[in-house]
Amino acid sequence: MFRRAVPSSFRWASGDDSKAARVDSAAAVADKKKTAAYERDDDERTDVAESNASDEEERLDDEEEEEEEEEVEGELLLLSDKWDEFNRTAFKYEDVDYAATAMGAPSISGECRIVLGEPFVIMEKAPQNSRRIFAGIDIPASVEMVWNVMTDYENLQKVVPNMLANEVLDLFTGKEKKGRRTDSTSVGGTRSDADRTEAASRRRKGSLLRQTGGIKVMGLTISSTMTLEVREWPAGLPEFAHSPTDGTDGSGGGEDGRESERYVFARPFTVPSLPHKDISMQNVEGDRSDFRMYQGVWRMQPLPGCAPEGEGATRLAYAVDVAPLPYLPVALV
C-alpha cells in the first residue's frame, strides 16, 4: 500500500513544538505553585500578625485588670483597717452618733441591752416597675454570730422569713476566672465602677442559691423563684460599689427614682463611722426567674454600748432593688 513519506524536517518541527508546549505547561504549573506558596505565606504572616496583636491586647487587658485589682484590694485593706481600729477601741454608747442614721438610735434597756423591736422599713419607687426597699433591725447578738448564720447557706430557709425553698447549687472559692461582662462599659479606657465591682466580686467567697419565696394574699400563697449569686465581703463593700447618689450618712437611698443597675448596690441604713460586714446578692441573668432584677445587700454592723460586757449587739440592715417581670405585680413584692 502506498504511504506518503513525511518530511523529516516536519517530524522534527512537530516534536519540538510538543516539547515546548510541555515545558510551557510545566512552567505554568510551577508558577501556580509559587503563587499558592506566596499566598500561604501571606496568610500565615497575617495570622501571625493578628495573633500577636491579640496577644498584645490580652496582655494589656491583663495588666489593666491587675492594676485595678491592686487598687480594689487596697480599698478593701482600708476597710479591714477600720475593723482593726474598731476592735482596738473601747467605744461607748455616747461615742457613736446613732441619731445620724435614718433608723435612729438603738433602743436599750437599763441593763444596756438591745430591746428587740419591730423592723424598720422604707420603700422607694424606681423606674421600670421597680422598687427599692430598705429595712433594718437591731438584735442582741454579735456580728460574728449573725455573720455565721447568714453564711450558713444550707440552713437559710430556717432563718429567712417567707422562704419556701432553698437549694445550694454551688459554692464559690473566690478564685473564679477573670473576664469582663459582654455589656462592659468604660470611660476614657477605664472600666466603670459597676465593672470593677463585678470583677472584685469574683474574688469573694459565696454561693449560688436557688430560692423560692412566698407571701399570702387573701389566704392564697403567691410564690416567686430565682437563682441568686451570693458574695461575702467580710470588711464591707468598697465605696465604688454603691451609687454616688445614695446618702453616705446612713440615710440610704438618696434620690428617689434612681434607675437600677447591675453591680451598683443600694446602701443600707447604717452608721457611717462604724465598720460593717456585707453579703451581696443578685439574680443570675438569663436564668429562669420571676425577676428582671433582684439585687441587694445584707449589712451587719456592731453596736457599741448596746450590750453587757462580753456580749454583742448588731444592726442587721438590708437594701434591695426589686424589678419583677410584668406578670408579678410589684405591689406584692
mmCIF file of C-alpha atoms in Angstrom:
data_model
loop_
_atom_site.group_PDB
_atom_site.id
_atom_site.type_symbol
_atom_site.label_atom_id
_atom_site.label_comp_id
_atom_site.label_asym_id
_atom_site.label_seq_id
_atom_site.Cartn_x
_atom_site.Cartn_y
_atom_site.Cartn_z
ATOM 1 C CA MET A 1 0.000 0.000 0.000
ATOM 2 C CA PHE A 2 1.296 3.394 -0.932
ATOM 3 C CA ARG A 3 2.283 5.549 2.056
ATOM 4 C CA ARG A 4 3.287 9.111 1.548
ATOM 5 C CA ALA A 5 6.533 9.969 3.189
ATOM 6 C CA VAL A 6 6.522 12.757 5.801
ATOM 7 C CA PRO A 7 9.495 15.066 5.521
ATOM 8 C CA SER A 8 11.912 14.627 8.341
ATOM 9 C CA SER A 9 12.021 18.386 8.889
ATOM 10 C CA PHE A 10 8.267 18.338 9.573
ATOM 11 C CA ARG A 11 8.573 15.480 12.019
ATOM 12 C CA TRP A 12 11.345 17.276 13.931
ATOM 13 C CA ALA A 13 9.397 20.520 13.974
ATOM 14 C CA SER A 14 6.331 18.767 15.391
ATOM 15 C CA GLY A 15 8.461 17.150 18.094
ATOM 16 C CA ASP A 16 9.988 20.470 19.075
ATOM 17 C CA ASP A 17 6.580 22.132 19.326
ATOM 18 C CA SER A 18 5.252 19.353 21.559
ATOM 19 C CA LYS A 19 8.278 19.580 23.806
ATOM 20 C CA ALA A 20 7.934 23.357 24.030
ATOM 21 C CA ALA A 21 4.258 23.007 24.973
ATOM 22 C CA ARG A 22 5.166 20.576 27.742
ATOM 23 C CA VAL A 23 7.818 22.982 29.029
ATOM 24 C CA ASP A 24 5.314 25.862 28.975
ATOM 25 C CA SER A 25 2.754 23.747 30.809
ATOM 26 C CA ALA A 26 5.297 22.734 33.449
ATOM 27 C CA ALA A 27 6.323 26.374 33.851
ATOM 28 C CA ALA A 28 2.687 27.391 34.305
ATOM 29 C CA VAL A 29 2.179 24.713 36.981
ATOM 30 C CA ALA A 30 5.344 25.860 38.737
ATOM 31 C CA ASP A 31 4.131 29.460 38.645
ATOM 32 C CA LYS A 32 0.787 28.439 40.146
ATOM 33 C CA LYS A 33 2.567 26.547 42.911
ATOM 34 C CA LYS A 34 4.778 29.543 43.624
ATOM 35 C CA THR A 35 1.743 31.845 43.688
ATOM 36 C CA ALA A 36 -0.085 29.481 46.039
ATOM 37 C CA ALA A 37 3.003 29.276 48.247
ATOM 38 C CA TYR A 38 3.255 33.070 48.333
ATOM 39 C CA GLU A 39 -0.442 33.298 49.234
ATOM 40 C CA ARG A 40 0.012 30.729 52.012
ATOM 41 C CA ASP A 41 2.989 32.653 53.301
ATOM 42 C CA ASP A 42 0.936 35.870 53.227
ATOM 43 C CA ASP A 43 -1.912 34.157 55.074
ATOM 44 C CA GLU A 44 0.488 32.758 57.647
ATOM 45 C CA ARG A 45 2.120 36.158 58.121
ATOM 46 C CA THR A 46 -1.350 37.737 58.500
ATOM 47 C CA ASP A 47 -2.373 35.060 61.037
ATOM 48 C CA VAL A 48 0.832 35.588 62.989
ATOM 49 C CA ALA A 49 0.329 39.370 62.972
ATOM 50 C CA GLU A 50 -3.284 39.036 64.105
ATOM 51 C CA SER A 51 -2.263 36.535 66.780
ATOM 52 C CA ASN A 52 0.485 38.847 68.023
ATOM 53 C CA ALA A 53 -1.963 41.764 68.087
ATOM 54 C CA SER A 54 -4.469 39.658 70.006
ATOM 55 C CA ASP A 55 -1.794 38.524 72.459
ATOM 56 C CA GLU A 56 -0.697 42.133 72.971
ATOM 57 C CA GLU A 57 -4.284 43.262 73.550
ATOM 58 C CA GLU A 58 -4.804 40.424 76.022
ATOM 59 C CA ARG A 59 -1.549 41.316 77.795
ATOM 60 C CA LEU A 60 -2.610 44.955 78.106
ATOM 61 C CA ASP A 61 -6.033 43.896 79.377
ATOM 62 C CA ASP A 62 -4.377 41.640 81.971
ATOM 63 C CA GLU A 63 -2.079 44.462 83.083
ATOM 64 C CA GLU A 64 -5.056 46.816 83.357
ATOM 65 C CA GLU A 65 -7.025 44.275 85.377
ATOM 66 C CA GLU A 66 -4.052 43.621 87.659
ATOM 67 C CA GLU A 67 -3.666 47.357 88.310
ATOM 68 C CA GLU A 68 -7.380 47.671 89.047
ATOM 69 C CA GLU A 69 -7.250 44.594 91.285
ATOM 70 C CA GLU A 70 -4.417 46.130 93.289
ATOM 71 C CA GLU A 71 -6.429 49.338 93.637
ATOM 72 C CA VAL A 72 -9.532 47.434 94.775
ATOM 73 C CA GLU A 73 -7.575 45.289 97.212
ATOM 74 C CA GLY A 74 -6.058 48.485 98.599
ATOM 75 C CA GLU A 75 -9.532 49.875 99.284
ATOM 76 C CA LEU A 76 -10.617 46.617 100.906
ATOM 77 C CA LEU A 77 -7.490 46.711 103.051
ATOM 78 C CA LEU A 78 -8.513 50.166 104.307
ATOM 79 C CA LEU A 79 -11.886 48.715 105.274
ATOM 80 C CA SER A 80 -10.090 45.945 107.169
ATOM 81 C CA ASP A 81 -8.025 48.597 108.945
ATOM 82 C CA LYS A 82 -11.281 50.221 110.029
ATOM 83 C CA TRP A 83 -12.256 46.945 111.695
ATOM 84 C CA ASP A 84 -8.838 46.679 113.365
ATOM 85 C CA GLU A 85 -9.145 50.188 114.752
ATOM 86 C CA PHE A 86 -12.668 49.461 115.994
ATOM 87 C CA ASN A 87 -11.526 46.281 117.756
ATOM 88 C CA ARG A 88 -8.712 48.198 119.478
ATOM 89 C CA THR A 89 -11.008 50.955 120.704
ATOM 90 C CA ALA A 90 -13.389 50.672 123.659
ATOM 91 C CA PHE A 91 -16.357 52.530 122.165
ATOM 92 C CA LYS A 92 -19.186 53.591 124.461
ATOM 93 C CA TYR A 93 -22.789 54.288 123.530
ATOM 94 C CA GLU A 94 -22.264 58.059 123.676
ATOM 95 C CA ASP A 95 -19.212 57.806 121.378
ATOM 96 C CA VAL A 96 -21.423 56.879 118.409
ATOM 97 C CA ASP A 97 -23.746 59.310 116.652
ATOM 98 C CA TYR A 98 -26.595 56.835 116.297
ATOM 99 C CA ALA A 99 -29.115 59.603 115.676
ATOM 100 C CA ALA A 100 -27.396 60.431 112.372
ATOM 101 C CA THR A 101 -28.968 57.414 110.678
ATOM 102 C CA ALA A 102 -32.477 57.130 109.280
ATOM 103 C CA MET A 103 -33.118 54.196 111.631
ATOM 104 C CA GLY A 104 -32.220 56.333 114.616
ATOM 105 C CA ALA A 105 -30.579 55.210 117.850
ATOM 106 C CA PRO A 106 -30.963 51.648 119.143
ATOM 107 C CA SER A 107 -33.412 51.099 121.970
ATOM 108 C CA ILE A 108 -31.702 49.721 125.052
ATOM 109 C CA SER A 109 -32.889 48.661 128.491
ATOM 110 C CA GLY A 110 -31.474 49.693 131.850
ATOM 111 C CA GLU A 111 -29.043 46.795 131.580
ATOM 112 C CA CYS A 112 -27.510 48.293 128.435
ATOM 113 C CA ARG A 113 -29.149 45.565 126.421
ATOM 114 C CA ILE A 114 -30.790 45.904 122.995
ATOM 115 C CA VAL A 115 -34.573 45.881 123.098
ATOM 116 C CA LEU A 116 -35.699 43.842 120.107
ATOM 117 C CA GLY A 117 -38.342 45.897 118.319
ATOM 118 C CA GLU A 118 -40.191 45.992 115.023
ATOM 119 C CA PRO A 119 -38.166 46.071 111.789
ATOM 120 C CA PHE A 120 -37.616 49.473 110.221
ATOM 121 C CA VAL A 121 -38.817 49.527 106.576
ATOM 122 C CA ILE A 122 -38.850 52.182 103.838
ATOM 123 C CA MET A 123 -39.854 51.589 100.216
ATOM 124 C CA GLU A 124 -38.975 53.834 97.273
ATOM 125 C CA LYS A 125 -40.369 53.795 93.763
ATOM 126 C CA ALA A 126 -37.921 53.260 90.913
ATOM 127 C CA PRO A 127 -38.319 53.246 87.109
ATOM 128 C CA GLN A 128 -39.497 50.262 85.070
ATOM 129 C CA ASN A 129 -41.940 48.689 87.534
ATOM 130 C CA SER A 130 -39.262 48.556 90.241
ATOM 131 C CA ARG A 131 -38.976 49.170 93.959
ATOM 132 C CA ARG A 132 -36.040 49.955 96.231
ATOM 133 C CA ILE A 133 -36.546 48.582 99.734
ATOM 134 C CA PHE A 134 -34.588 49.466 102.879
ATOM 135 C CA ALA A 135 -35.041 47.568 106.121
ATOM 136 C CA GLY A 136 -33.218 47.032 109.369
ATOM 137 C CA ILE A 137 -33.461 45.677 112.883
ATOM 138 C CA ASP A 138 -31.217 45.789 115.976
ATOM 139 C CA ILE A 139 -30.672 42.395 117.562
ATOM 140 C CA PRO A 140 -28.942 41.165 120.743
ATOM 141 C CA ALA A 141 -26.207 39.094 119.083
ATOM 142 C CA SER A 142 -22.634 39.724 117.981
ATOM 143 C CA VAL A 143 -21.757 40.475 114.370
ATOM 144 C CA GLU A 144 -19.787 37.216 114.212
ATOM 145 C CA MET A 145 -22.837 35.209 115.291
ATOM 146 C CA VAL A 146 -25.081 36.919 112.736
ATOM 147 C CA TRP A 147 -22.445 36.502 110.006
ATOM 148 C CA ASN A 148 -22.154 32.772 110.712
ATOM 149 C CA VAL A 149 -25.925 32.363 110.488
ATOM 150 C CA MET A 150 -26.207 34.353 107.242
ATOM 151 C CA THR A 151 -23.376 32.415 105.554
ATOM 152 C CA ASP A 152 -24.757 29.012 106.586
ATOM 153 C CA TYR A 153 -26.298 28.663 103.138
ATOM 154 C CA GLU A 154 -27.674 25.169 103.656
ATOM 155 C CA ASN A 155 -29.921 26.381 106.500
ATOM 156 C CA LEU A 156 -31.062 29.831 105.321
ATOM 157 C CA GLN A 157 -34.620 28.599 104.979
ATOM 158 C CA LYS A 158 -34.739 28.252 108.770
ATOM 159 C CA VAL A 159 -33.913 31.910 109.476
ATOM 160 C CA VAL A 160 -35.086 33.979 106.474
ATOM 161 C CA PRO A 161 -38.810 34.841 106.653
ATOM 162 C CA ASN A 162 -41.147 33.777 103.820
ATOM 163 C CA MET A 163 -38.559 31.463 102.224
ATOM 164 C CA LEU A 164 -40.314 28.337 100.976
ATOM 165 C CA ALA A 165 -37.342 26.561 99.405
ATOM 166 C CA ASN A 166 -33.559 26.979 99.373
ATOM 167 C CA GLU A 167 -31.085 24.880 97.370
ATOM 168 C CA VAL A 168 -27.311 25.313 97.272
ATOM 169 C CA LEU A 169 -26.230 24.840 93.651
ATOM 170 C CA ASP A 170 -22.559 25.755 94.046
ATOM 171 C CA LEU A 171 -20.021 27.222 96.463
ATOM 172 C CA PHE A 172 -17.617 29.947 95.298
ATOM 173 C CA THR A 173 -13.973 29.828 96.363
ATOM 174 C CA GLY A 174 -13.236 33.421 95.358
ATOM 175 C CA LYS A 175 -10.905 32.327 92.561
ATOM 176 C CA GLU A 176 -13.204 32.421 89.551
ATOM 177 C CA LYS A 177 -11.772 33.047 86.103
ATOM 178 C CA LYS A 178 -11.273 36.682 85.194
ATOM 179 C CA GLY A 179 -13.319 38.256 82.477
ATOM 180 C CA ARG A 180 -15.480 41.182 81.509
ATOM 181 C CA ARG A 181 -19.178 41.339 81.024
ATOM 182 C CA THR A 182 -20.473 41.443 77.472
ATOM 183 C CA ASP A 183 -22.140 44.767 78.324
ATOM 184 C CA SER A 184 -18.964 46.111 79.919
ATOM 185 C CA THR A 185 -18.543 49.860 79.602
ATOM 186 C CA SER A 186 -15.544 52.101 80.015
ATOM 187 C CA VAL A 187 -14.858 55.809 80.185
ATOM 188 C CA GLY A 188 -11.526 57.046 78.881
ATOM 189 C CA GLY A 189 -10.186 53.481 78.802
ATOM 190 C CA THR A 190 -11.045 52.881 82.457
ATOM 191 C CA ARG A 191 -13.694 50.397 83.483
ATOM 192 C CA SER A 192 -16.862 51.648 85.132
ATOM 193 C CA ASP A 193 -17.446 51.221 88.868
ATOM 194 C CA ALA A 194 -20.017 48.531 88.074
ATOM 195 C CA ASP A 195 -17.387 46.529 86.157
ATOM 196 C CA ARG A 196 -14.860 46.982 88.969
ATOM 197 C CA THR A 197 -17.416 45.720 91.475
ATOM 198 C CA GLU A 198 -18.218 42.712 89.321
ATOM 199 C CA ALA A 199 -14.510 41.879 88.935
ATOM 200 C CA ALA A 200 -13.935 42.257 92.674
ATOM 201 C CA SER A 201 -16.913 40.029 93.469
ATOM 202 C CA ARG A 202 -15.303 37.136 91.608
ATOM 203 C CA ARG A 203 -12.528 37.176 94.199
ATOM 204 C CA ARG A 204 -15.015 36.808 97.049
ATOM 205 C CA LYS A 205 -16.305 33.600 98.557
ATOM 206 C CA GLY A 206 -20.008 32.854 98.334
ATOM 207 C CA SER A 207 -22.656 30.581 96.955
ATOM 208 C CA LEU A 208 -25.088 30.030 94.087
ATOM 209 C CA LEU A 209 -28.582 29.518 95.509
ATOM 210 C CA ARG A 210 -31.926 28.529 94.023
ATOM 211 C CA GLN A 211 -34.619 30.050 96.222
ATOM 212 C CA THR A 212 -38.398 30.267 96.308
ATOM 213 C CA GLY A 213 -40.153 32.871 98.409
ATOM 214 C CA GLY A 214 -43.827 33.290 99.094
ATOM 215 C CA ILE A 215 -46.373 35.636 100.615
ATOM 216 C CA LYS A 216 -50.016 35.077 101.496
ATOM 217 C CA VAL A 217 -52.657 37.259 99.859
ATOM 218 C CA MET A 218 -56.280 36.676 100.863
ATOM 219 C CA GLY A 219 -55.424 33.181 102.007
ATOM 220 C CA LEU A 220 -53.521 32.299 98.831
ATOM 221 C CA THR A 221 -49.740 31.848 98.688
ATOM 222 C CA ILE A 222 -48.070 33.691 95.804
ATOM 223 C CA SER A 223 -44.553 32.374 95.213
ATOM 224 C CA SER A 224 -41.590 33.520 93.153
ATOM 225 C CA THR A 225 -38.380 31.694 92.259
ATOM 226 C CA MET A 226 -34.897 32.828 91.252
ATOM 227 C CA THR A 227 -31.238 31.820 91.228
ATOM 228 C CA LEU A 228 -29.050 34.103 93.367
ATOM 229 C CA GLU A 229 -25.316 34.749 93.214
ATOM 230 C CA VAL A 230 -24.226 35.496 96.784
ATOM 231 C CA ARG A 231 -20.830 37.022 97.672
ATOM 232 C CA GLU A 232 -19.162 37.646 101.028
ATOM 233 C CA TRP A 233 -17.442 40.938 101.913
ATOM 234 C CA PRO A 234 -16.037 40.452 105.449
ATOM 235 C CA ALA A 235 -14.741 44.040 105.614
ATOM 236 C CA GLY A 236 -17.674 45.541 103.721
ATOM 237 C CA LEU A 237 -18.299 46.530 100.113
ATOM 238 C CA PRO A 238 -15.928 49.132 98.646
ATOM 239 C CA GLU A 239 -17.390 52.607 98.310
ATOM 240 C CA PHE A 240 -17.492 52.444 94.498
ATOM 241 C CA ALA A 241 -19.942 49.527 94.708
ATOM 242 C CA HIS A 242 -22.682 51.981 95.754
ATOM 243 C CA SER A 243 -24.435 54.654 93.727
ATOM 244 C CA PRO A 244 -22.904 58.113 94.296
ATOM 245 C CA THR A 245 -26.457 59.483 94.607
ATOM 246 C CA ASP A 246 -27.145 57.365 97.690
ATOM 247 C CA GLY A 247 -26.609 59.101 101.010
ATOM 248 C CA THR A 248 -23.272 58.365 102.709
ATOM 249 C CA ASP A 249 -24.697 59.412 106.077
ATOM 250 C CA GLY A 250 -26.608 56.175 106.526
ATOM 251 C CA SER A 251 -29.806 57.694 105.190
ATOM 252 C CA GLY A 252 -29.981 55.101 102.433
ATOM 253 C CA GLY A 253 -31.482 55.663 99.041
ATOM 254 C CA GLY A 254 -30.793 59.309 98.366
ATOM 255 C CA GLU A 255 -32.508 60.304 95.119
ATOM 256 C CA ASP A 256 -35.905 58.701 94.842
ATOM 257 C CA GLY A 257 -36.325 57.149 91.410
ATOM 258 C CA ARG A 258 -32.716 56.205 90.558
ATOM 259 C CA GLU A 259 -32.766 53.511 87.889
ATOM 260 C CA SER A 260 -31.410 50.133 88.991
ATOM 261 C CA GLU A 261 -28.099 48.955 87.534
ATOM 262 C CA ARG A 262 -26.392 45.624 87.980
ATOM 263 C CA TYR A 263 -23.398 45.719 90.335
ATOM 264 C CA VAL A 264 -24.453 49.131 91.668
ATOM 265 C CA PHE A 265 -25.801 48.326 95.115
ATOM 266 C CA ALA A 266 -28.204 50.403 97.185
ATOM 267 C CA ARG A 267 -26.753 51.486 100.542
ATOM 268 C CA PRO A 268 -28.374 50.015 103.688
ATOM 269 C CA PHE A 269 -29.214 52.170 106.722
ATOM 270 C CA THR A 270 -26.155 52.005 108.986
ATOM 271 C CA VAL A 271 -23.806 54.267 110.960
ATOM 272 C CA PRO A 272 -21.049 55.559 108.601
ATOM 273 C CA SER A 273 -18.420 55.834 111.340
ATOM 274 C CA LEU A 274 -18.660 52.165 112.304
ATOM 275 C CA PRO A 275 -17.262 49.191 110.338
ATOM 276 C CA HIS A 276 -19.562 46.582 108.865
ATOM 277 C CA LYS A 277 -19.669 43.258 107.044
ATOM 278 C CA ASP A 278 -21.654 42.778 103.830
ATOM 279 C CA ILE A 279 -23.229 39.955 101.889
ATOM 280 C CA SER A 280 -24.227 40.919 98.345
ATOM 281 C CA MET A 281 -26.738 39.044 96.237
ATOM 282 C CA GLN A 282 -28.238 39.327 92.777
ATOM 283 C CA ASN A 283 -30.280 37.189 90.452
ATOM 284 C CA VAL A 284 -28.389 35.393 87.693
ATOM 285 C CA GLU A 285 -29.016 36.926 84.269
ATOM 286 C CA GLY A 286 -30.500 34.570 81.701
ATOM 287 C CA ASP A 287 -31.672 32.087 84.315
ATOM 288 C CA ARG A 288 -35.310 31.136 84.785
ATOM 289 C CA SER A 289 -36.639 33.665 87.243
ATOM 290 C CA ASP A 290 -39.674 35.753 88.170
ATOM 291 C CA PHE A 291 -37.484 38.867 88.381
ATOM 292 C CA ARG A 292 -35.828 41.053 85.785
ATOM 293 C CA MET A 293 -33.662 42.451 88.575
ATOM 294 C CA TYR A 294 -33.165 41.374 92.164
ATOM 295 C CA GLN A 295 -30.064 42.814 93.753
ATOM 296 C CA GLY A 296 -29.259 43.749 97.308
ATOM 297 C CA VAL A 297 -27.006 43.801 100.351
ATOM 298 C CA TRP A 298 -27.283 42.354 103.844
ATOM 299 C CA ARG A 299 -25.193 44.563 106.139
ATOM 300 C CA MET A 300 -24.096 43.621 109.683
ATOM 301 C CA GLN A 301 -22.747 46.354 111.960
ATOM 302 C CA PRO A 302 -21.680 46.194 115.617
ATOM 303 C CA LEU A 303 -23.494 48.465 118.082
ATOM 304 C CA PRO A 304 -21.091 49.634 120.831
ATOM 305 C CA GLY A 305 -22.641 50.290 124.230
ATOM 306 C CA CYS A 306 -25.736 48.257 123.444
ATOM 307 C CA ALA A 307 -24.849 45.001 125.200
ATOM 308 C CA PRO A 308 -23.406 43.924 128.561
ATOM 309 C CA GLU A 309 -19.672 43.244 128.697
ATOM 310 C CA GLY A 310 -18.780 40.020 126.939
ATOM 311 C CA GLU A 311 -21.891 40.112 124.748
ATOM 312 C CA GLY A 312 -22.687 41.820 121.476
ATOM 313 C CA ALA A 313 -25.369 43.719 119.602
ATOM 314 C CA THR A 314 -25.793 44.066 115.842
ATOM 315 C CA ARG A 315 -27.689 46.236 113.429
ATOM 316 C CA LEU A 316 -28.800 43.947 110.609
ATOM 317 C CA ALA A 317 -29.753 46.147 107.662
ATOM 318 C CA TYR A 318 -30.974 45.326 104.208
ATOM 319 C CA ALA A 319 -31.225 47.242 100.921
ATOM 320 C CA VAL A 320 -32.548 45.683 97.722
ATOM 321 C CA ASP A 321 -33.575 46.663 94.197
ATOM 322 C CA VAL A 322 -36.552 44.618 93.042
ATOM 323 C CA ALA A 323 -37.922 44.540 89.479
ATOM 324 C CA PRO A 324 -40.367 41.668 88.916
ATOM 325 C CA LEU A 325 -41.473 40.518 85.492
ATOM 326 C CA PRO A 326 -44.752 42.072 84.267
ATOM 327 C CA TYR A 327 -46.980 39.186 85.374
ATOM 328 C CA LEU A 328 -45.886 39.599 89.018
ATOM 329 C CA PRO A 329 -47.345 42.836 90.477
ATOM 330 C CA VAL A 330 -44.628 44.899 92.118
ATOM 331 C CA ALA A 331 -47.059 45.826 94.906
ATOM 332 C CA LEU A 332 -46.896 42.214 96.117
ATOM 333 C CA VAL A 333 -43.110 42.202 96.445
#
